[in-house]
Amino acid sequence: MPAQVRALRGRIRSAKNMKKITKAMELVATSRIAKAQARLEASRPYAEAITGVLTALSANATIDHPLLTARQQVRRAGVVVVTSDRGLAGGYSSNAIREAESLMERLRRDGKEPVLYVVGRKGVAYYRFRNVAIEASWTGFSEQPAFDDARTIGETLIEAFTRSAEDADATAGPDRVLGLDELHIVYTEFKSLMTQTPVPAIIGPMEIDKQSDGVLPAYEFEPEPEALLDALLPKYINTRIYAALVESSASESAARRRAMKSATDNAEEAIEKYTREMNSARQAGITQEISEIVGGANALAAAGSEV
């Protein structure tokens, strides 16, 4: 019986230590959700402003730009999937990967060859384990992305996308490298602390909405519209990528918070269960000792009466 009590005490200590760790991780994840939401809110005014400028720019000029022009034949489509660098986030990464797999399957059915780009160590490990080719990958910033991280990803994608404008129907252009005809990104949209949904979005070629509720102002451009688009379109795509990274960051922290809260609750239940078992074992031991004492006293009393 003492051995059972010692074993249960050890389990209670382990559960309490685990509870401390998961509770701390839950609090850290909660603080990161607020920071990610603040970054997302801070980036929206810039995204809205640059969208308005590009809308006015495209409405006031007839421009044939590689980032705006849809390809007549889409052969290769880049797919960026955003996952986490660390685990303990429930089904966050697996849900994003599942959505990316579904998107790539749809692209294949449409006769398009998907080209995979991965953000996050979990996605990289998943695809490398299955020997799936990864065109490029980026890790180390899934929880706290910076705009420079989005710019690095954007530069790689824009270079591949602009190369496709030089490609022939089935062969590479002068650079001997096949480019991309479409750009897609799969990220996890943050809706609430309890709901995060993986969603696909197309970021290239850009679709500028020329419809407006009001009359767009007439602009005189300096420099020329082509030069402005060359400068603004990459910034816009980088902004879209950054927004997806920030949304995914908030979703990852929310998923981790939910997973850690569940682990904390499970640890509390385990502590209560082991405490009850330990008390029952101790009570059974005490009852057994009392029974032995009473039995011994009765035996002595019976022996004395016989004498």
Short mmCIF file of C-alpha atoms in Angstrom, two decimals:
data_model
loop_
_atom_site.label_atom_id
_atom_site.label_comp_id
_atom_site.label_asym_id
_atom_site.label_seq_id
_atom_site.Cartn_x
_atom_site.Cartn_y
_atom_site.Cartn_z
CA MET A 1 0.00 0.00 0.00
CA PRO A 2 2.77 2.58 0.82
CA ALA A 3 4.34 1.83 -2.56
CA GLN A 4 1.06 2.64 -4.32
CA VAL A 5 0.74 5.93 -2.40
CA ARG A 6 4.33 6.89 -3.35
CA ALA A 7 3.63 6.12 -7.02
CA LEU A 8 0.48 8.23 -6.99
CA ARG A 9 2.32 11.12 -5.32
CA GLY A 10 4.89 10.98 -8.11
CA ARG A 11 2.15 11.12 -10.74
CA ILE A 12 0.56 14.10 -8.99
CA ARG A 13 3.91 15.95 -8.97
CA SER A 14 4.38 15.23 -12.68
CA ALA A 15 0.85 16.44 -13.50
CA LYS A 16 1.38 19.62 -11.48
CA ASN A 17 4.66 20.34 -13.28
CA MET A 18 2.98 19.76 -16.64
CA LYS A 19 0.14 22.05 -15.62
CA LYS A 20 2.62 24.85 -14.83
CA ILE A 21 4.24 24.50 -18.26
CA THR A 22 1.00 24.37 -20.25
CA LYS A 23 -0.49 27.26 -18.28
CA ALA A 24 2.59 29.40 -19.00
CA MET A 25 2.42 28.52 -22.70
CA GLU A 26 -1.29 29.38 -22.72
CA LEU A 27 -0.55 32.84 -21.28
CA VAL A 28 2.26 33.46 -23.78
CA ALA A 29 0.03 32.46 -26.68
CA THR A 30 -2.71 34.78 -25.41
CA SER A 31 -0.33 37.74 -25.33
CA ARG A 32 0.89 36.97 -28.86
CA ILE A 33 -2.66 36.90 -30.18
CA ALA A 34 -3.14 40.51 -29.07
CA LYS A 35 0.15 41.57 -30.63
CA ALA A 36 -0.67 39.82 -33.92
CA GLN A 37 -4.08 41.50 -34.03
CA ALA A 38 -2.43 44.87 -33.40
CA ARG A 39 0.00 44.26 -36.29
CA LEU A 40 -2.89 43.29 -38.56
CA GLU A 41 -4.86 46.42 -37.67
CA ALA A 42 -1.77 48.57 -38.19
CA SER A 43 -1.17 47.15 -41.67
CA ARG A 44 -4.73 47.68 -42.95
CA PRO A 45 -4.54 51.47 -43.58
CA TYR A 46 -1.46 50.99 -45.77
CA ALA A 47 -3.10 48.12 -47.67
CA GLU A 48 -6.26 50.18 -48.26
CA ALA A 49 -4.27 53.22 -49.38
CA ILE A 50 -2.09 51.34 -51.87
CA THR A 51 -5.16 49.51 -53.21
CA GLY A 52 -6.86 52.85 -53.84
CA VAL A 53 -3.80 54.20 -55.63
CA LEU A 54 -3.52 51.12 -57.87
CA THR A 55 -7.23 51.23 -58.65
CA ALA A 56 -7.00 54.88 -59.71
CA LEU A 57 -3.81 54.21 -61.60
CA SER A 58 -5.26 51.33 -63.61
CA ALA A 59 -8.51 53.22 -64.25
CA ASN A 60 -6.72 56.27 -65.69
CA ALA A 61 -4.27 54.46 -67.92
CA THR A 62 -4.19 51.48 -70.25
CA ILE A 63 -1.26 49.46 -68.99
CA ASP A 64 -0.05 45.98 -69.89
CA HIS A 65 1.98 44.96 -66.87
CA PRO A 66 3.14 41.36 -66.15
CA LEU A 67 1.68 41.45 -62.63
CA LEU A 68 -1.70 42.61 -63.93
CA THR A 69 -2.06 40.60 -67.12
CA ALA A 70 -3.63 37.16 -66.94
CA ARG A 71 -1.82 34.48 -68.94
CA GLN A 72 -3.65 33.05 -71.91
CA GLN A 73 -2.45 29.59 -70.94
CA VAL A 74 -1.74 28.77 -67.31
CA ARG A 75 0.79 25.95 -67.11
CA ARG A 76 2.47 26.35 -63.72
CA ALA A 77 0.85 27.72 -60.57
CA GLY A 78 2.83 28.62 -57.47
CA VAL A 79 1.22 27.57 -54.17
CA VAL A 80 2.51 29.07 -50.91
CA VAL A 81 1.33 27.21 -47.79
CA VAL A 82 1.81 28.91 -44.42
CA THR A 83 2.38 26.55 -41.46
CA SER A 84 4.00 26.86 -38.02
CA ASP A 85 7.59 26.52 -36.89
CA ARG A 86 6.64 24.78 -33.64
CA GLY A 87 4.18 22.13 -32.58
CA LEU A 88 1.68 22.05 -29.70
CA ALA A 89 -0.83 24.02 -31.77
CA GLY A 90 -3.48 21.37 -32.30
CA GLY A 91 -4.49 20.89 -35.92
CA TYR A 92 -3.29 24.32 -37.11
CA SER A 93 -0.56 23.15 -39.50
CA SER A 94 -2.31 19.96 -40.60
CA ASN A 95 -5.46 21.90 -41.53
CA ALA A 96 -3.44 24.37 -43.64
CA ILE A 97 -1.61 21.50 -45.35
CA ARG A 98 -4.90 19.73 -46.03
CA GLU A 99 -6.30 22.88 -47.67
CA ALA A 100 -3.13 23.26 -49.76
CA GLU A 101 -3.37 19.63 -50.89
CA SER A 102 -6.98 20.22 -51.93
CA LEU A 103 -5.98 23.34 -53.88
CA MET A 104 -3.14 21.56 -55.67
CA GLU A 105 -5.47 18.71 -56.59
CA ARG A 106 -7.91 21.20 -58.15
CA LEU A 107 -5.06 22.80 -60.09
CA ARG A 108 -3.98 19.42 -61.43
CA ARG A 109 -7.52 18.65 -62.56
CA ASP A 110 -7.50 21.96 -64.45
CA GLY A 111 -4.30 20.95 -66.24
CA LYS A 112 -2.02 23.19 -64.19
CA GLU A 113 1.23 22.07 -62.61
CA PRO A 114 1.45 23.19 -58.95
CA VAL A 115 4.81 24.45 -57.71
CA LEU A 116 5.13 24.28 -53.93
CA TYR A 117 6.49 27.00 -51.63
CA VAL A 118 6.39 26.41 -47.86
CA VAL A 119 6.51 28.72 -44.84
CA GLY A 120 7.16 27.06 -41.47
CA ARG A 121 9.17 24.07 -40.29
CA LYS A 122 6.10 21.86 -39.84
CA GLY A 123 5.17 22.16 -43.51
CA VAL A 124 8.77 21.62 -44.62
CA ALA A 125 9.06 18.47 -42.49
CA TYR A 126 5.71 17.17 -43.77
CA TYR A 127 6.57 17.46 -47.44
CA ARG A 128 10.20 16.34 -47.14
CA PHE A 129 9.12 13.22 -45.27
CA ARG A 130 6.85 12.41 -48.24
CA ASN A 131 9.54 13.31 -50.81
CA VAL A 132 7.45 16.12 -52.29
CA ALA A 133 9.52 18.68 -54.18
CA ILE A 134 9.66 22.12 -52.53
CA GLU A 135 10.68 25.00 -54.76
CA ALA A 136 11.59 27.27 -51.82
CA SER A 137 10.96 27.43 -48.08
CA TRP A 138 11.19 29.98 -45.27
CA THR A 139 11.27 29.25 -41.53
CA GLY A 140 11.85 30.91 -38.19
CA PHE A 141 9.22 33.65 -38.10
CA SER A 142 5.78 32.00 -38.14
CA GLU A 143 4.78 33.36 -34.71
CA GLN A 144 6.16 36.89 -35.14
CA PRO A 145 6.49 37.73 -38.84
CA ALA A 146 8.02 41.01 -39.97
CA PHE A 147 7.44 42.86 -43.22
CA ASP A 148 10.99 41.99 -44.29
CA ASP A 149 10.01 38.32 -44.16
CA ALA A 150 7.06 39.00 -46.45
CA ARG A 151 9.32 40.99 -48.77
CA THR A 152 11.76 38.07 -49.02
CA ILE A 153 8.94 35.70 -49.98
CA GLY A 154 7.43 38.25 -52.37
CA GLU A 155 10.69 38.85 -54.22
CA THR A 156 11.05 35.12 -54.91
CA LEU A 157 7.46 34.80 -56.14
CA ILE A 158 7.49 37.97 -58.24
CA GLU A 159 10.73 36.93 -59.95
CA ALA A 160 9.23 33.55 -60.84
CA PHE A 161 5.98 35.16 -61.99
CA THR A 162 7.59 37.76 -64.23
CA ARG A 163 9.78 35.08 -65.83
CA SER A 164 6.71 33.35 -67.23
CA ALA A 165 6.00 36.38 -69.43
CA GLU A 166 9.10 35.45 -71.44
CA ASP A 167 8.30 31.74 -71.70
CA ALA A 168 6.98 30.19 -74.87
CA ASP A 169 4.02 27.82 -74.90
CA ALA A 170 5.91 24.89 -73.41
CA THR A 171 9.53 26.00 -73.18
CA ALA A 172 11.51 28.39 -71.05
CA GLY A 173 12.47 31.82 -72.26
CA PRO A 174 15.97 33.27 -72.69
CA ASP A 175 16.72 32.70 -68.98
CA ARG A 176 16.09 28.94 -69.48
CA VAL A 177 13.92 28.88 -66.35
CA LEU A 178 10.19 28.17 -66.45
CA GLY A 179 8.22 30.80 -64.58
CA LEU A 180 4.85 30.80 -62.85
CA ASP A 181 1.60 31.79 -64.51
CA GLU A 182 -0.43 32.07 -61.27
CA LEU A 183 0.35 32.73 -57.63
CA HIS A 184 -1.75 31.25 -54.80
CA ILE A 185 -1.32 31.41 -51.04
CA VAL A 186 -2.94 29.18 -48.41
CA TYR A 187 -3.05 30.74 -44.96
CA THR A 188 -5.22 30.47 -41.85
CA GLU A 189 -7.74 33.26 -41.41
CA PHE A 190 -8.24 34.46 -37.86
CA LYS A 191 -11.96 34.86 -37.16
CA SER A 192 -12.07 34.58 -33.38
CA LEU A 193 -10.25 32.96 -30.48
CA MET A 194 -12.24 29.79 -31.12
CA THR A 195 -12.45 29.82 -34.93
CA GLN A 196 -9.54 29.84 -37.41
CA THR A 197 -10.12 28.70 -40.98
CA PRO A 198 -7.51 27.82 -43.64
CA VAL A 199 -8.32 29.64 -46.88
CA PRO A 200 -6.73 29.84 -50.35
CA ALA A 201 -6.26 33.17 -52.10
CA ILE A 202 -4.87 34.18 -55.48
CA ILE A 203 -2.32 37.00 -55.42
CA GLY A 204 -1.14 36.96 -59.02
CA PRO A 205 -2.07 38.12 -61.53
CA MET A 206 -3.64 40.92 -59.54
CA GLU A 207 -7.28 41.65 -60.08
CA ILE A 208 -7.79 45.39 -59.79
CA ASP A 209 -11.44 46.30 -59.24
CA LYS A 210 -12.17 49.19 -61.58
CA GLN A 211 -15.75 49.49 -60.36
CA SER A 212 -16.28 52.21 -57.81
CA ASP A 213 -19.27 53.70 -56.02
CA GLY A 214 -17.98 57.19 -56.71
CA VAL A 215 -16.11 58.93 -59.49
CA LEU A 216 -12.43 58.25 -59.43
CA PRO A 217 -10.27 61.38 -59.54
CA ALA A 218 -8.25 62.12 -62.65
CA TYR A 219 -4.51 61.97 -62.05
CA GLU A 220 -1.51 63.28 -63.90
CA PHE A 221 1.26 60.80 -63.29
CA GLU A 222 4.87 61.73 -62.64
CA PRO A 223 6.71 59.54 -63.47
CA GLU A 224 4.80 57.53 -66.07
CA PRO A 225 2.17 54.96 -64.97
CA GLU A 226 4.42 52.08 -66.04
CA ALA A 227 7.18 53.26 -63.71
CA LEU A 228 4.72 53.72 -60.86
CA LEU A 229 3.32 50.23 -61.32
CA ASP A 230 6.81 48.75 -61.37
CA ALA A 231 7.32 50.32 -57.94
CA LEU A 232 3.87 49.82 -56.40
CA LEU A 233 2.78 46.36 -57.55
CA PRO A 234 5.60 44.49 -55.76
CA LYS A 235 4.81 46.47 -52.61
CA TYR A 236 1.16 45.52 -52.92
CA ILE A 237 1.93 41.81 -53.30
CA ASN A 238 4.34 42.00 -50.35
CA THR A 239 1.55 43.63 -48.34
CA ARG A 240 -0.85 40.82 -49.26
CA ILE A 241 1.72 38.24 -48.18
CA TYR A 242 2.41 40.10 -44.94
CA ALA A 243 -1.32 40.24 -44.15
CA ALA A 244 -1.54 36.47 -44.70
CA LEU A 245 1.47 35.88 -42.42
CA VAL A 246 -0.01 38.06 -39.67
CA GLU A 247 -3.41 36.35 -39.96
CA SER A 248 -1.67 32.98 -39.72
CA SER A 249 0.40 34.17 -36.76
CA ALA A 250 -2.73 35.14 -34.82
CA SER A 251 -4.39 31.85 -35.80
CA GLU A 252 -1.35 29.84 -34.71
CA SER A 253 -1.28 31.53 -31.31
CA ALA A 254 -5.03 31.02 -30.90
CA ALA A 255 -4.72 27.34 -31.82
CA ARG A 256 -1.80 26.92 -29.42
CA ARG A 257 -3.70 28.72 -26.65
CA ARG A 258 -6.68 26.41 -27.14
CA ALA A 259 -4.44 23.32 -27.18
CA MET A 260 -2.57 24.43 -24.05
CA LYS A 261 -5.80 25.23 -22.23
CA SER A 262 -7.07 21.76 -23.05
CA ALA A 263 -3.79 20.28 -21.78
CA THR A 264 -4.05 22.36 -18.58
CA ASP A 265 -7.61 21.16 -18.01
CA ASN A 266 -6.52 17.56 -18.59
CA ALA A 267 -3.68 18.01 -16.08
CA GLU A 268 -6.13 19.34 -13.48
CA GLU A 269 -8.41 16.35 -14.06
CA ALA A 270 -5.43 14.01 -13.70
CA ILE A 271 -4.40 15.70 -10.44
CA GLU A 272 -7.93 15.33 -9.05
CA LYS A 273 -8.09 11.69 -10.17
CA TYR A 274 -4.71 10.74 -8.68
CA THR A 275 -5.51 12.66 -5.47
CA ARG A 276 -8.73 10.69 -5.04
CA GLU A 277 -6.91 7.42 -5.71
CA MET A 278 -4.16 8.36 -3.24
CA ASN A 279 -6.67 9.30 -0.55
CA SER A 280 -8.56 6.06 -1.15
CA ALA A 281 -5.31 4.10 -0.90
CA ARG A 282 -4.34 5.88 2.31
CA GLN A 283 -7.81 5.33 3.76
CA ALA A 284 -7.68 1.67 2.84
CA GLY A 285 -4.28 1.39 4.49
CA ILE A 286 -5.50 3.07 7.67
CA THR A 287 -8.59 0.86 7.72
CA GLN A 288 -6.42 -2.23 7.32
CA GLU A 289 -4.13 -1.13 10.17
CA ILE A 290 -7.13 -0.47 12.45
CA SER A 291 -8.55 -3.87 11.55
CA GLU A 292 -5.24 -5.53 12.38
CA ILE A 293 -5.03 -3.69 15.73
CA VAL A 294 -8.62 -4.60 16.64
CA GLY A 295 -8.03 -8.17 15.57
CA GLY A 296 -4.87 -8.38 17.70
CA ALA A 297 -6.64 -6.85 20.71
CA ASN A 298 -9.49 -9.34 20.37
CA ALA A 299 -7.05 -12.21 20.12
CA LEU A 300 -5.24 -11.08 23.29
CA ALA A 301 -8.54 -10.64 25.13
CA ALA A 302 -9.64 -14.14 24.10
CA ALA A 303 -6.33 -15.62 25.22
CA GLY A 304 -6.61 -13.88 28.62
CA SER A 305 -10.12 -15.16 29.23
CA GLU A 306 -9.03 -18.72 28.60
CA VAL A 307 -6.32 -18.43 31.24
#
